[in-house]
Amino acid sequence: MNKLGVHSFIWTAGASNADAERAIGLTAEAGFDLMEVAAMDLAAIDVAFIRQTLERHRIGATMSFGLDADHDVSSNDDARIDAGRQRLLEGIAVARDIGATHVCGILYGAFRKYDQPPTAEGIARSVEVVRHVGEVAAQSGITLGMEVVNRYESNILNTAAQAVEFVKRVDLPNVLVHLDCYHMNIEEADVAEAIRATGKYLGYFHTGDSHRGYLGSGSINFSRIFRALVAIDYQGPVTFESFSSRVVGQPLEGILGIWRNLWEDGWDLAVHARAYTLAQMKAAQEAANTVARSRLS
Ligand code: MN
């Protein structure tokens, strides 16, 4: 059974302990198994408090973040690559200390719109850093998810096929592909086919609709997506990610282009997303049973 999660920005963009207490409490109350901690500022995370609060509410954690231009491990600049490696290792240490099982996001390059394609050397440098960080993460039982995002947020991993090739080059069992419906809807020829082709390399999954608002209120065909997840027997986390100008602030609203208020009430949004996801998963599992239930007597 997949663990269901919710991104912390459904609740708050704040990083205070009061914000964390509220976000974790609402995650538990809404019935989720885990919260994805958006680690915008690693130094701001009170690891002991977060760990205790997660344990008190019996909620698991994953963590996500992206590197910036000064920490771009896909650049050709040694200083930036070293800084990026350090940032990733700091992220793994924070994840370990809060008890996170997965670290995902744009860990292989900068989270920004590039104005140049990647270089072969840059990709090779990125693979080397991710392999090193992946080995460190494995010591704490942490899986890394290389998130495939649209062309305005990375110049390296825009399709699932690119991410499969990337993680094959890294060649570690705990470094896997992280797919996100919102991004796939922009870049893939066929979202469900991309999931099936990723297969055993899929390690983390983000749900989100075409406009990143209420799940099911956009143009994405979730029936095909969940049937594909069932077909590949995906057992990892399924985390709902949504952004509204109601909650998200800078710098994320600028990078992601969150200009519209897609929802006011994160509670209503999250409770609906969980129910919708469970219904889609159940329907997909039953669809997979159709052949077995079609035998002539
Ligand atoms: Mn995502």
PDB file of C-alpha atoms and ligand atoms in Angstrom:
ATOM      1  CA  MET A   1       0.000   0.000   0.000  1.00  0.00           C
ATOM      2  CA  ASN A   2       1.382   3.376  -1.000  1.00  0.00           C
ATOM      3  CA  LYS A   3       1.878   5.886   1.769  1.00  0.00           C
ATOM      4  CA  LEU A   4      -0.074   9.061   1.082  1.00  0.00           C
ATOM      5  CA  GLY A   5       1.542  12.386   1.774  1.00  0.00           C
ATOM      6  CA  VAL A   6       0.927  16.081   1.529  1.00  0.00           C
ATOM      7  CA  HIS A   7       3.385  18.847   0.696  1.00  0.00           C
ATOM      8  CA  SER A   8       3.917  21.227   3.630  1.00  0.00           C
ATOM      9  CA  PHE A   9       3.092  24.282   1.488  1.00  0.00           C
ATOM     10  CA  ILE A  10      -0.562  23.208   1.508  1.00  0.00           C
ATOM     11  CA  TRP A  11      -0.493  24.436   5.096  1.00  0.00           C
ATOM     12  CA  THR A  12       2.170  27.105   5.350  1.00  0.00           C
ATOM     13  CA  ALA A  13       5.279  28.592   3.781  1.00  0.00           C
ATOM     14  CA  GLY A  14       6.551  29.533   7.241  1.00  0.00           C
ATOM     15  CA  ALA A  15       9.483  27.778   8.893  1.00  0.00           C
ATOM     16  CA  SER A  16       8.853  28.577  12.566  1.00  0.00           C
ATOM     17  CA  ASN A  17       8.194  25.810  15.085  1.00  0.00           C
ATOM     18  CA  ALA A  18       4.618  27.077  15.457  1.00  0.00           C
ATOM     19  CA  ASP A  19       4.173  26.708  11.669  1.00  0.00           C
ATOM     20  CA  ALA A  20       5.650  23.193  11.778  1.00  0.00           C
ATOM     21  CA  GLU A  21       3.424  22.184  14.681  1.00  0.00           C
ATOM     22  CA  ARG A  22       0.335  23.377  12.835  1.00  0.00           C
ATOM     23  CA  ALA A  23       1.338  21.763   9.503  1.00  0.00           C
ATOM     24  CA  ILE A  24       2.172  18.385  11.050  1.00  0.00           C
ATOM     25  CA  GLY A  25      -0.974  18.433  13.192  1.00  0.00           C
ATOM     26  CA  LEU A  26      -3.214  19.174  10.184  1.00  0.00           C
ATOM     27  CA  THR A  27      -1.434  16.502   8.104  1.00  0.00           C
ATOM     28  CA  ALA A  28      -2.263  13.933  10.790  1.00  0.00           C
ATOM     29  CA  GLU A  29      -5.814  15.183  11.311  1.00  0.00           C
ATOM     30  CA  ALA A  30      -6.519  14.996   7.561  1.00  0.00           C
ATOM     31  CA  GLY A  31      -5.488  11.322   7.629  1.00  0.00           C
ATOM     32  CA  PHE A  32      -2.223  11.427   5.674  1.00  0.00           C
ATOM     33  CA  ASP A  33       0.652   9.042   6.428  1.00  0.00           C
ATOM     34  CA  LEU A  34       3.415  11.536   5.856  1.00  0.00           C
ATOM     35  CA  MET A  35       4.272  15.181   5.286  1.00  0.00           C
ATOM     36  CA  GLU A  36       6.755  16.287   2.642  1.00  0.00           C
ATOM     37  CA  VAL A  37       8.850  18.950   4.336  1.00  0.00           C
ATOM     38  CA  ALA A  38       9.725  21.660   1.813  1.00  0.00           C
ATOM     39  CA  ALA A  39      13.239  22.572   2.920  1.00  0.00           C
ATOM     40  CA  MET A  40      13.583  26.055   1.468  1.00  0.00           C
ATOM     41  CA  ASP A  41      16.142  27.014   4.142  1.00  0.00           C
ATOM     42  CA  LEU A  42      17.935  24.062   5.725  1.00  0.00           C
ATOM     43  CA  ALA A  43      19.389  26.206   8.515  1.00  0.00           C
ATOM     44  CA  ALA A  44      15.895  27.294   9.598  1.00  0.00           C
ATOM     45  CA  ILE A  45      14.768  23.729  10.359  1.00  0.00           C
ATOM     46  CA  ASP A  46      14.718  22.854  14.057  1.00  0.00           C
ATOM     47  CA  VAL A  47      15.404  19.157  13.506  1.00  0.00           C
ATOM     48  CA  ALA A  48      14.798  17.986  17.077  1.00  0.00           C
ATOM     49  CA  PHE A  49      11.465  19.798  17.289  1.00  0.00           C
ATOM     50  CA  ILE A  50      10.275  18.513  13.892  1.00  0.00           C
ATOM     51  CA  ARG A  51      11.251  14.939  14.728  1.00  0.00           C
ATOM     52  CA  GLN A  52       9.465  15.060  18.089  1.00  0.00           C
ATOM     53  CA  THR A  53       6.375  16.650  16.566  1.00  0.00           C
ATOM     54  CA  LEU A  54       6.229  14.045  13.783  1.00  0.00           C
ATOM     55  CA  GLU A  55       6.563  11.257  16.338  1.00  0.00           C
ATOM     56  CA  ARG A  56       3.918  12.779  18.607  1.00  0.00           C
ATOM     57  CA  HIS A  57       1.433  12.891  15.704  1.00  0.00           C
ATOM     58  CA  ARG A  58       2.626   9.491  14.331  1.00  0.00           C
ATOM     59  CA  ILE A  59       3.372  11.040  10.958  1.00  0.00           C
ATOM     60  CA  GLY A  60       6.213  10.057   8.632  1.00  0.00           C
ATOM     61  CA  ALA A  61       8.299  12.532   6.676  1.00  0.00           C
ATOM     62  CA  THR A  62       9.935  13.044   3.349  1.00  0.00           C
ATOM     63  CA  MET A  63      11.872  16.137   2.339  1.00  0.00           C
ATOM     64  CA  SER A  64      12.212  18.106  -0.881  1.00  0.00           C
ATOM     65  CA  PHE A  65      14.317  20.960  -2.107  1.00  0.00           C
ATOM     66  CA  GLY A  66      16.106  22.301  -5.158  1.00  0.00           C
ATOM     67  CA  LEU A  67      19.595  23.676  -5.654  1.00  0.00           C
ATOM     68  CA  ASP A  68      20.094  27.277  -6.763  1.00  0.00           C
ATOM     69  CA  ALA A  69      22.492  28.706  -9.364  1.00  0.00           C
ATOM     70  CA  ASP A  70      25.304  29.166  -6.819  1.00  0.00           C
ATOM     71  CA  HIS A  71      25.034  25.460  -5.910  1.00  0.00           C
ATOM     72  CA  ASP A  72      24.586  24.050  -9.403  1.00  0.00           C
ATOM     73  CA  VAL A  73      26.204  20.595  -9.490  1.00  0.00           C
ATOM     74  CA  SER A  74      25.607  20.441 -13.249  1.00  0.00           C
ATOM     75  CA  SER A  75      27.750  23.512 -13.925  1.00  0.00           C
ATOM     76  CA  ASN A  76      31.343  23.454 -15.143  1.00  0.00           C
ATOM     77  CA  ASP A  77      32.479  25.491 -12.153  1.00  0.00           C
ATOM     78  CA  ASP A  78      34.297  23.652  -9.351  1.00  0.00           C
ATOM     79  CA  ALA A  79      33.283  26.161  -6.666  1.00  0.00           C
ATOM     80  CA  ARG A  80      29.578  25.824  -7.490  1.00  0.00           C
ATOM     81  CA  ILE A  81      29.795  22.053  -7.692  1.00  0.00           C
ATOM     82  CA  ASP A  82      31.544  21.851  -4.320  1.00  0.00           C
ATOM     83  CA  ALA A  83      28.968  24.220  -2.799  1.00  0.00           C
ATOM     84  CA  GLY A  84      26.155  22.121  -4.276  1.00  0.00           C
ATOM     85  CA  ARG A  85      27.658  18.900  -2.959  1.00  0.00           C
ATOM     86  CA  GLN A  86      27.876  20.481   0.504  1.00  0.00           C
ATOM     87  CA  ARG A  87      24.269  21.703   0.294  1.00  0.00           C
ATOM     88  CA  LEU A  88      23.069  18.223  -0.695  1.00  0.00           C
ATOM     89  CA  LEU A  89      25.029  16.602   2.151  1.00  0.00           C
ATOM     90  CA  GLU A  90      23.549  19.142   4.599  1.00  0.00           C
ATOM     91  CA  GLY A  91      20.110  18.243   3.251  1.00  0.00           C
ATOM     92  CA  ILE A  92      20.742  14.535   3.809  1.00  0.00           C
ATOM     93  CA  ALA A  93      21.857  15.246   7.388  1.00  0.00           C
ATOM     94  CA  VAL A  94      18.684  17.257   8.088  1.00  0.00           C
ATOM     95  CA  ALA A  95      16.539  14.528   6.499  1.00  0.00           C
ATOM     96  CA  ARG A  96      18.265  11.875   8.621  1.00  0.00           C
ATOM     97  CA  ASP A  97      17.759  13.933  11.795  1.00  0.00           C
ATOM     98  CA  ILE A  98      14.042  14.542  11.217  1.00  0.00           C
ATOM     99  CA  GLY A  99      13.575  10.870  10.295  1.00  0.00           C
ATOM    100  CA  ALA A 100      12.770  11.360   6.603  1.00  0.00           C
ATOM    101  CA  THR A 101      12.708   8.296   4.342  1.00  0.00           C
ATOM    102  CA  HIS A 102      13.058  10.136   1.019  1.00  0.00           C
ATOM    103  CA  VAL A 103      14.771  13.292  -0.225  1.00  0.00           C
ATOM    104  CA  CYS A 104      13.493  14.467  -3.569  1.00  0.00           C
ATOM    105  CA  GLY A 105      13.287  17.440  -5.899  1.00  0.00           C
ATOM    106  CA  ILE A 106      15.822  19.106  -8.149  1.00  0.00           C
ATOM    107  CA  LEU A 107      18.943  17.672  -6.551  1.00  0.00           C
ATOM    108  CA  TYR A 108      20.911  17.234  -9.804  1.00  0.00           C
ATOM    109  CA  GLY A 109      21.125  20.869 -10.970  1.00  0.00           C
ATOM    110  CA  ALA A 110      19.697  24.299 -10.310  1.00  0.00           C
ATOM    111  CA  PHE A 111      15.976  24.896  -9.852  1.00  0.00           C
ATOM    112  CA  ARG A 112      15.639  27.730 -12.359  1.00  0.00           C
ATOM    113  CA  LYS A 113      14.975  28.578 -15.949  1.00  0.00           C
ATOM    114  CA  TYR A 114      18.190  28.041 -17.881  1.00  0.00           C
ATOM    115  CA  ASP A 115      19.023  29.937 -21.059  1.00  0.00           C
ATOM    116  CA  GLN A 116      21.428  27.237 -22.321  1.00  0.00           C
ATOM    117  CA  PRO A 117      21.183  23.470 -22.770  1.00  0.00           C
ATOM    118  CA  PRO A 118      23.194  21.272 -20.388  1.00  0.00           C
ATOM    119  CA  THR A 119      26.669  20.131 -21.389  1.00  0.00           C
ATOM    120  CA  ALA A 120      27.840  16.510 -21.406  1.00  0.00           C
ATOM    121  CA  GLU A 121      30.488  17.467 -18.859  1.00  0.00           C
ATOM    122  CA  GLY A 122      27.880  19.149 -16.634  1.00  0.00           C
ATOM    123  CA  ILE A 123      25.686  16.062 -16.670  1.00  0.00           C
ATOM    124  CA  ALA A 124      28.675  13.843 -15.874  1.00  0.00           C
ATOM    125  CA  ARG A 125      29.604  16.100 -12.939  1.00  0.00           C
ATOM    126  CA  SER A 126      26.019  15.984 -11.703  1.00  0.00           C
ATOM    127  CA  VAL A 127      25.928  12.178 -11.911  1.00  0.00           C
ATOM    128  CA  GLU A 128      29.183  11.967  -9.921  1.00  0.00           C
ATOM    129  CA  VAL A 129      27.898  14.285  -7.152  1.00  0.00           C
ATOM    130  CA  VAL A 130      24.517  12.540  -6.954  1.00  0.00           C
ATOM    131  CA  ARG A 131      26.273   9.156  -6.694  1.00  0.00           C
ATOM    132  CA  HIS A 132      28.419  10.444  -3.798  1.00  0.00           C
ATOM    133  CA  VAL A 133      25.398  11.966  -2.024  1.00  0.00           C
ATOM    134  CA  GLY A 134      23.373   8.825  -2.726  1.00  0.00           C
ATOM    135  CA  GLU A 135      26.009   6.679  -1.033  1.00  0.00           C
ATOM    136  CA  VAL A 136      25.865   8.926   2.045  1.00  0.00           C
ATOM    137  CA  ALA A 137      22.043   8.844   1.997  1.00  0.00           C
ATOM    138  CA  ALA A 138      22.084   5.027   1.849  1.00  0.00           C
ATOM    139  CA  GLN A 139      23.887   4.927   5.205  1.00  0.00           C
ATOM    140  CA  SER A 140      20.736   6.462   6.735  1.00  0.00           C
ATOM    141  CA  GLY A 141      18.327   4.370   4.682  1.00  0.00           C
ATOM    142  CA  ILE A 142      17.275   7.410   2.640  1.00  0.00           C
ATOM    143  CA  THR A 143      16.069   7.141  -0.967  1.00  0.00           C
ATOM    144  CA  LEU A 144      16.816  10.038  -3.327  1.00  0.00           C
ATOM    145  CA  GLY A 145      14.235  11.036  -5.959  1.00  0.00           C
ATOM    146  CA  MET A 146      15.420  12.875  -9.064  1.00  0.00           C
ATOM    147  CA  GLU A 147      12.378  14.983  -9.883  1.00  0.00           C
ATOM    148  CA  VAL A 148      11.477  15.354 -13.536  1.00  0.00           C
ATOM    149  CA  VAL A 149      10.261  18.917 -14.032  1.00  0.00           C
ATOM    150  CA  ASN A 150       9.199  21.080 -16.942  1.00  0.00           C
ATOM    151  CA  ARG A 151      11.623  22.956 -19.166  1.00  0.00           C
ATOM    152  CA  TYR A 152      11.266  26.218 -17.225  1.00  0.00           C
ATOM    153  CA  GLU A 153      12.620  24.652 -14.012  1.00  0.00           C
ATOM    154  CA  SER A 154      15.534  22.512 -15.256  1.00  0.00           C
ATOM    155  CA  ASN A 155      17.463  21.910 -18.476  1.00  0.00           C
ATOM    156  CA  ILE A 156      18.469  18.311 -17.604  1.00  0.00           C
ATOM    157  CA  LEU A 157      15.506  16.154 -16.535  1.00  0.00           C
ATOM    158  CA  ASN A 158      12.326  17.157 -18.390  1.00  0.00           C
ATOM    159  CA  THR A 159      11.114  13.653 -19.275  1.00  0.00           C
ATOM    160  CA  ALA A 160      10.902  10.342 -17.485  1.00  0.00           C
ATOM    161  CA  ALA A 161      13.156   8.737 -20.120  1.00  0.00           C
ATOM    162  CA  GLN A 162      15.921  11.237 -19.342  1.00  0.00           C
ATOM    163  CA  ALA A 163      15.580  10.513 -15.622  1.00  0.00           C
ATOM    164  CA  VAL A 164      15.744   6.743 -16.144  1.00  0.00           C
ATOM    165  CA  GLU A 165      18.961   7.237 -18.111  1.00  0.00           C
ATOM    166  CA  PHE A 166      20.311   9.527 -15.380  1.00  0.00           C
ATOM    167  CA  VAL A 167      19.635   7.098 -12.508  1.00  0.00           C
ATOM    168  CA  LYS A 168      21.077   4.220 -14.549  1.00  0.00           C
ATOM    169  CA  ARG A 169      24.286   6.262 -14.839  1.00  0.00           C
ATOM    170  CA  VAL A 170      24.264   6.921 -11.072  1.00  0.00           C
ATOM    171  CA  ASP A 171      23.690   3.179 -10.585  1.00  0.00           C
ATOM    172  CA  LEU A 172      22.642   3.047  -6.918  1.00  0.00           C
ATOM    173  CA  PRO A 173      19.550   1.186  -5.658  1.00  0.00           C
ATOM    174  CA  ASN A 174      18.476   4.181  -3.530  1.00  0.00           C
ATOM    175  CA  VAL A 175      18.702   6.817  -6.292  1.00  0.00           C
ATOM    176  CA  LEU A 176      15.454   6.657  -8.260  1.00  0.00           C
ATOM    177  CA  VAL A 177      13.143   8.695 -10.486  1.00  0.00           C
ATOM    178  CA  HIS A 178      10.614  11.138  -9.029  1.00  0.00           C
ATOM    179  CA  LEU A 179       7.679  11.829 -11.354  1.00  0.00           C
ATOM    180  CA  ASP A 180       5.109  14.621 -11.009  1.00  0.00           C
ATOM    181  CA  CYS A 181       1.780  14.695 -12.913  1.00  0.00           C
ATOM    182  CA  TYR A 182       1.859  18.462 -13.362  1.00  0.00           C
ATOM    183  CA  HIS A 183       5.273  18.428 -15.055  1.00  0.00           C
ATOM    184  CA  MET A 184       4.580  15.264 -17.062  1.00  0.00           C
ATOM    185  CA  ASN A 185       1.398  16.846 -18.409  1.00  0.00           C
ATOM    186  CA  ILE A 186       3.570  19.582 -19.940  1.00  0.00           C
ATOM    187  CA  GLU A 187       6.445  17.512 -21.312  1.00  0.00           C
ATOM    188  CA  GLU A 188       5.531  13.866 -21.943  1.00  0.00           C
ATOM    189  CA  ALA A 189       4.036  12.525 -25.165  1.00  0.00           C
ATOM    190  CA  ASP A 190       1.891  10.192 -23.042  1.00  0.00           C
ATOM    191  CA  VAL A 191       1.888  10.514 -19.260  1.00  0.00           C
ATOM    192  CA  ALA A 192       0.686   6.964 -18.533  1.00  0.00           C
ATOM    193  CA  GLU A 193       3.185   5.452 -20.989  1.00  0.00           C
ATOM    194  CA  ALA A 194       5.994   7.445 -19.323  1.00  0.00           C
ATOM    195  CA  ILE A 195       5.054   5.934 -15.945  1.00  0.00           C
ATOM    196  CA  ARG A 196       4.950   2.406 -17.393  1.00  0.00           C
ATOM    197  CA  ALA A 197       8.328   2.910 -19.093  1.00  0.00           C
ATOM    198  CA  THR A 198       9.863   4.167 -15.829  1.00  0.00           C
ATOM    199  CA  GLY A 199       8.727   0.962 -14.116  1.00  0.00           C
ATOM    200  CA  LYS A 200      11.031  -0.239 -11.347  1.00  0.00           C
ATOM    201  CA  TYR A 201      13.037   2.993 -11.466  1.00  0.00           C
ATOM    202  CA  LEU A 202      10.131   5.007 -10.031  1.00  0.00           C
ATOM    203  CA  GLY A 203      10.849   5.898  -6.404  1.00  0.00           C
ATOM    204  CA  TYR A 204       8.637   8.890  -5.602  1.00  0.00           C
ATOM    205  CA  PHE A 205       5.437  10.346  -7.032  1.00  0.00           C
ATOM    206  CA  HIS A 206       3.775  13.775  -6.885  1.00  0.00           C
ATOM    207  CA  THR A 207       0.124  14.209  -7.722  1.00  0.00           C
ATOM    208  CA  GLY A 208      -1.046  17.621  -8.851  1.00  0.00           C
ATOM    209  CA  ASP A 209      -3.400  18.828 -11.524  1.00  0.00           C
ATOM    210  CA  SER A 210      -2.670  20.830 -14.683  1.00  0.00           C
ATOM    211  CA  HIS A 211      -3.080  24.172 -12.878  1.00  0.00           C
ATOM    212  CA  ARG A 212      -1.714  22.865  -9.530  1.00  0.00           C
ATOM    213  CA  GLY A 213      -5.059  23.534  -7.818  1.00  0.00           C
ATOM    214  CA  TYR A 214      -7.778  21.135  -6.597  1.00  0.00           C
ATOM    215  CA  LEU A 215      -6.982  17.550  -7.614  1.00  0.00           C
ATOM    216  CA  GLY A 216      -9.341  16.465 -10.381  1.00  0.00           C
ATOM    217  CA  SER A 217     -10.429  20.017 -11.233  1.00  0.00           C
ATOM    218  CA  GLY A 218      -7.941  20.394 -14.096  1.00  0.00           C
ATOM    219  CA  SER A 219      -7.370  18.585 -17.370  1.00  0.00           C
ATOM    220  CA  ILE A 220      -5.188  15.635 -16.261  1.00  0.00           C
ATOM    221  CA  ASN A 221      -6.591  12.116 -16.746  1.00  0.00           C
ATOM    222  CA  PHE A 222      -5.908  10.568 -13.332  1.00  0.00           C
ATOM    223  CA  SER A 223      -7.635   7.315 -14.202  1.00  0.00           C
ATOM    224  CA  ARG A 224      -4.883   6.508 -16.740  1.00  0.00           C
ATOM    225  CA  ILE A 225      -2.162   7.651 -14.326  1.00  0.00           C
ATOM    226  CA  PHE A 226      -3.284   5.452 -11.422  1.00  0.00           C
ATOM    227  CA  ARG A 227      -3.811   2.460 -13.731  1.00  0.00           C
ATOM    228  CA  ALA A 228      -0.207   2.899 -14.889  1.00  0.00           C
ATOM    229  CA  LEU A 229       0.997   3.055 -11.251  1.00  0.00           C
ATOM    230  CA  VAL A 230      -0.890  -0.184 -10.531  1.00  0.00           C
ATOM    231  CA  ALA A 231       0.509  -1.797 -13.712  1.00  0.00           C
ATOM    232  CA  ILE A 232       4.115  -1.196 -12.578  1.00  0.00           C
ATOM    233  CA  ASP A 233       3.249  -2.212  -8.997  1.00  0.00           C
ATOM    234  CA  TYR A 234       4.506   1.101  -7.624  1.00  0.00           C
ATOM    235  CA  GLN A 235       4.657   0.867  -3.822  1.00  0.00           C
ATOM    236  CA  GLY A 236       6.370   4.158  -2.934  1.00  0.00           C
ATOM    237  CA  PRO A 237       4.958   7.421  -1.557  1.00  0.00           C
ATOM    238  CA  VAL A 238       2.241   9.363  -3.389  1.00  0.00           C
ATOM    239  CA  THR A 239       2.354  12.975  -2.265  1.00  0.00           C
ATOM    240  CA  PHE A 240      -0.077  15.729  -3.181  1.00  0.00           C
ATOM    241  CA  GLU A 241       1.527  19.007  -4.209  1.00  0.00           C
ATOM    242  CA  SER A 242      -0.427  22.203  -4.859  1.00  0.00           C
ATOM    243  CA  PHE A 243       0.392  25.880  -4.770  1.00  0.00           C
ATOM    244  CA  SER A 244      -1.739  28.949  -4.316  1.00  0.00           C
ATOM    245  CA  SER A 245      -0.755  32.577  -3.913  1.00  0.00           C
ATOM    246  CA  ARG A 246      -2.787  32.244  -0.687  1.00  0.00           C
ATOM    247  CA  VAL A 247       0.170  30.476   0.954  1.00  0.00           C
ATOM    248  CA  VAL A 248       3.320  30.424  -1.158  1.00  0.00           C
ATOM    249  CA  GLY A 249       5.687  33.409  -0.862  1.00  0.00           C
ATOM    250  CA  GLN A 250       9.030  34.343  -2.342  1.00  0.00           C
ATOM    251  CA  PRO A 251      11.341  32.944  -3.565  1.00  0.00           C
ATOM    252  CA  LEU A 252       9.165  29.967  -4.570  1.00  0.00           C
ATOM    253  CA  GLU A 253       6.267  31.949  -6.053  1.00  0.00           C
ATOM    254  CA  GLY A 254       8.719  33.662  -8.383  1.00  0.00           C
ATOM    255  CA  ILE A 255      10.483  30.470  -9.508  1.00  0.00           C
ATOM    256  CA  LEU A 256       7.227  28.539  -9.981  1.00  0.00           C
ATOM    257  CA  GLY A 257       5.150  31.422 -11.324  1.00  0.00           C
ATOM    258  CA  ILE A 258       2.410  31.216  -8.690  1.00  0.00           C
ATOM    259  CA  TRP A 259       0.415  34.317  -9.588  1.00  0.00           C
ATOM    260  CA  ARG A 260      -3.123  33.061  -9.087  1.00  0.00           C
ATOM    261  CA  ASN A 261      -5.110  32.216  -6.023  1.00  0.00           C
ATOM    262  CA  LEU A 262      -6.180  28.650  -6.831  1.00  0.00           C
ATOM    263  CA  TRP A 263      -7.551  27.925  -3.366  1.00  0.00           C
ATOM    264  CA  GLU A 264      -8.222  29.659  -0.075  1.00  0.00           C
ATOM    265  CA  ASP A 265      -8.653  26.719   2.241  1.00  0.00           C
ATOM    266  CA  GLY A 266      -5.740  24.265   2.410  1.00  0.00           C
ATOM    267  CA  TRP A 267      -7.750  21.955   4.677  1.00  0.00           C
ATOM    268  CA  ASP A 268     -10.586  21.545   2.167  1.00  0.00           C
ATOM    269  CA  LEU A 269      -8.028  21.113  -0.639  1.00  0.00           C
ATOM    270  CA  ALA A 270      -6.035  18.442   1.226  1.00  0.00           C
ATOM    271  CA  VAL A 271      -8.983  16.412   2.535  1.00  0.00           C
ATOM    272  CA  HIS A 272     -10.417  16.326  -0.977  1.00  0.00           C
ATOM    273  CA  ALA A 273      -7.038  15.336  -2.492  1.00  0.00           C
ATOM    274  CA  ARG A 274      -6.673  12.393  -0.115  1.00  0.00           C
ATOM    275  CA  ALA A 275     -10.198  11.110  -0.770  1.00  0.00           C
ATOM    276  CA  TYR A 276      -9.774  11.590  -4.532  1.00  0.00           C
ATOM    277  CA  THR A 277      -6.433   9.745  -4.518  1.00  0.00           C
ATOM    278  CA  LEU A 278      -7.828   6.820  -2.518  1.00  0.00           C
ATOM    279  CA  ALA A 279     -10.808   6.558  -4.878  1.00  0.00           C
ATOM    280  CA  GLN A 280      -8.549   6.626  -7.944  1.00  0.00           C
ATOM    281  CA  MET A 281      -6.239   3.988  -6.462  1.00  0.00           C
ATOM    282  CA  LYS A 282      -9.166   1.713  -5.602  1.00  0.00           C
ATOM    283  CA  ALA A 283     -10.672   2.138  -9.078  1.00  0.00           C
ATOM    284  CA  ALA A 284      -7.307   1.381 -10.722  1.00  0.00           C
ATOM    285  CA  GLN A 285      -6.854  -1.770  -8.628  1.00  0.00           C
ATOM    286  CA  GLU A 286     -10.350  -2.949  -9.533  1.00  0.00           C
ATOM    287  CA  ALA A 287      -9.703  -2.190 -13.212  1.00  0.00           C
ATOM    288  CA  ALA A 288      -6.661  -4.477 -13.023  1.00  0.00           C
ATOM    289  CA  ASN A 289      -8.949  -7.271 -11.793  1.00  0.00           C
ATOM    290  CA  THR A 290     -11.280  -7.082 -14.784  1.00  0.00           C
ATOM    291  CA  VAL A 291      -9.619  -9.886 -16.736  1.00  0.00           C
ATOM    292  CA  ALA A 292      -9.591 -12.217 -13.731  1.00  0.00           C
ATOM    293  CA  ARG A 293     -13.316 -11.551 -13.272  1.00  0.00           C
ATOM    294  CA  SER A 294     -14.089 -12.177 -16.916  1.00  0.00           C
ATOM    295  CA  ARG A 295     -13.438 -15.943 -17.081  1.00  0.00           C
ATOM    296  CA  LEU A 296     -16.163 -17.950 -18.766  1.00  0.00           C
ATOM    297  CA  SER A 297     -17.533 -20.600 -16.492  1.00  0.00           C
TER     298      SER A 297
HETATM  299 MN    MN B   1       6.666  18.154  -7.759  1.00  0.00          MN
END
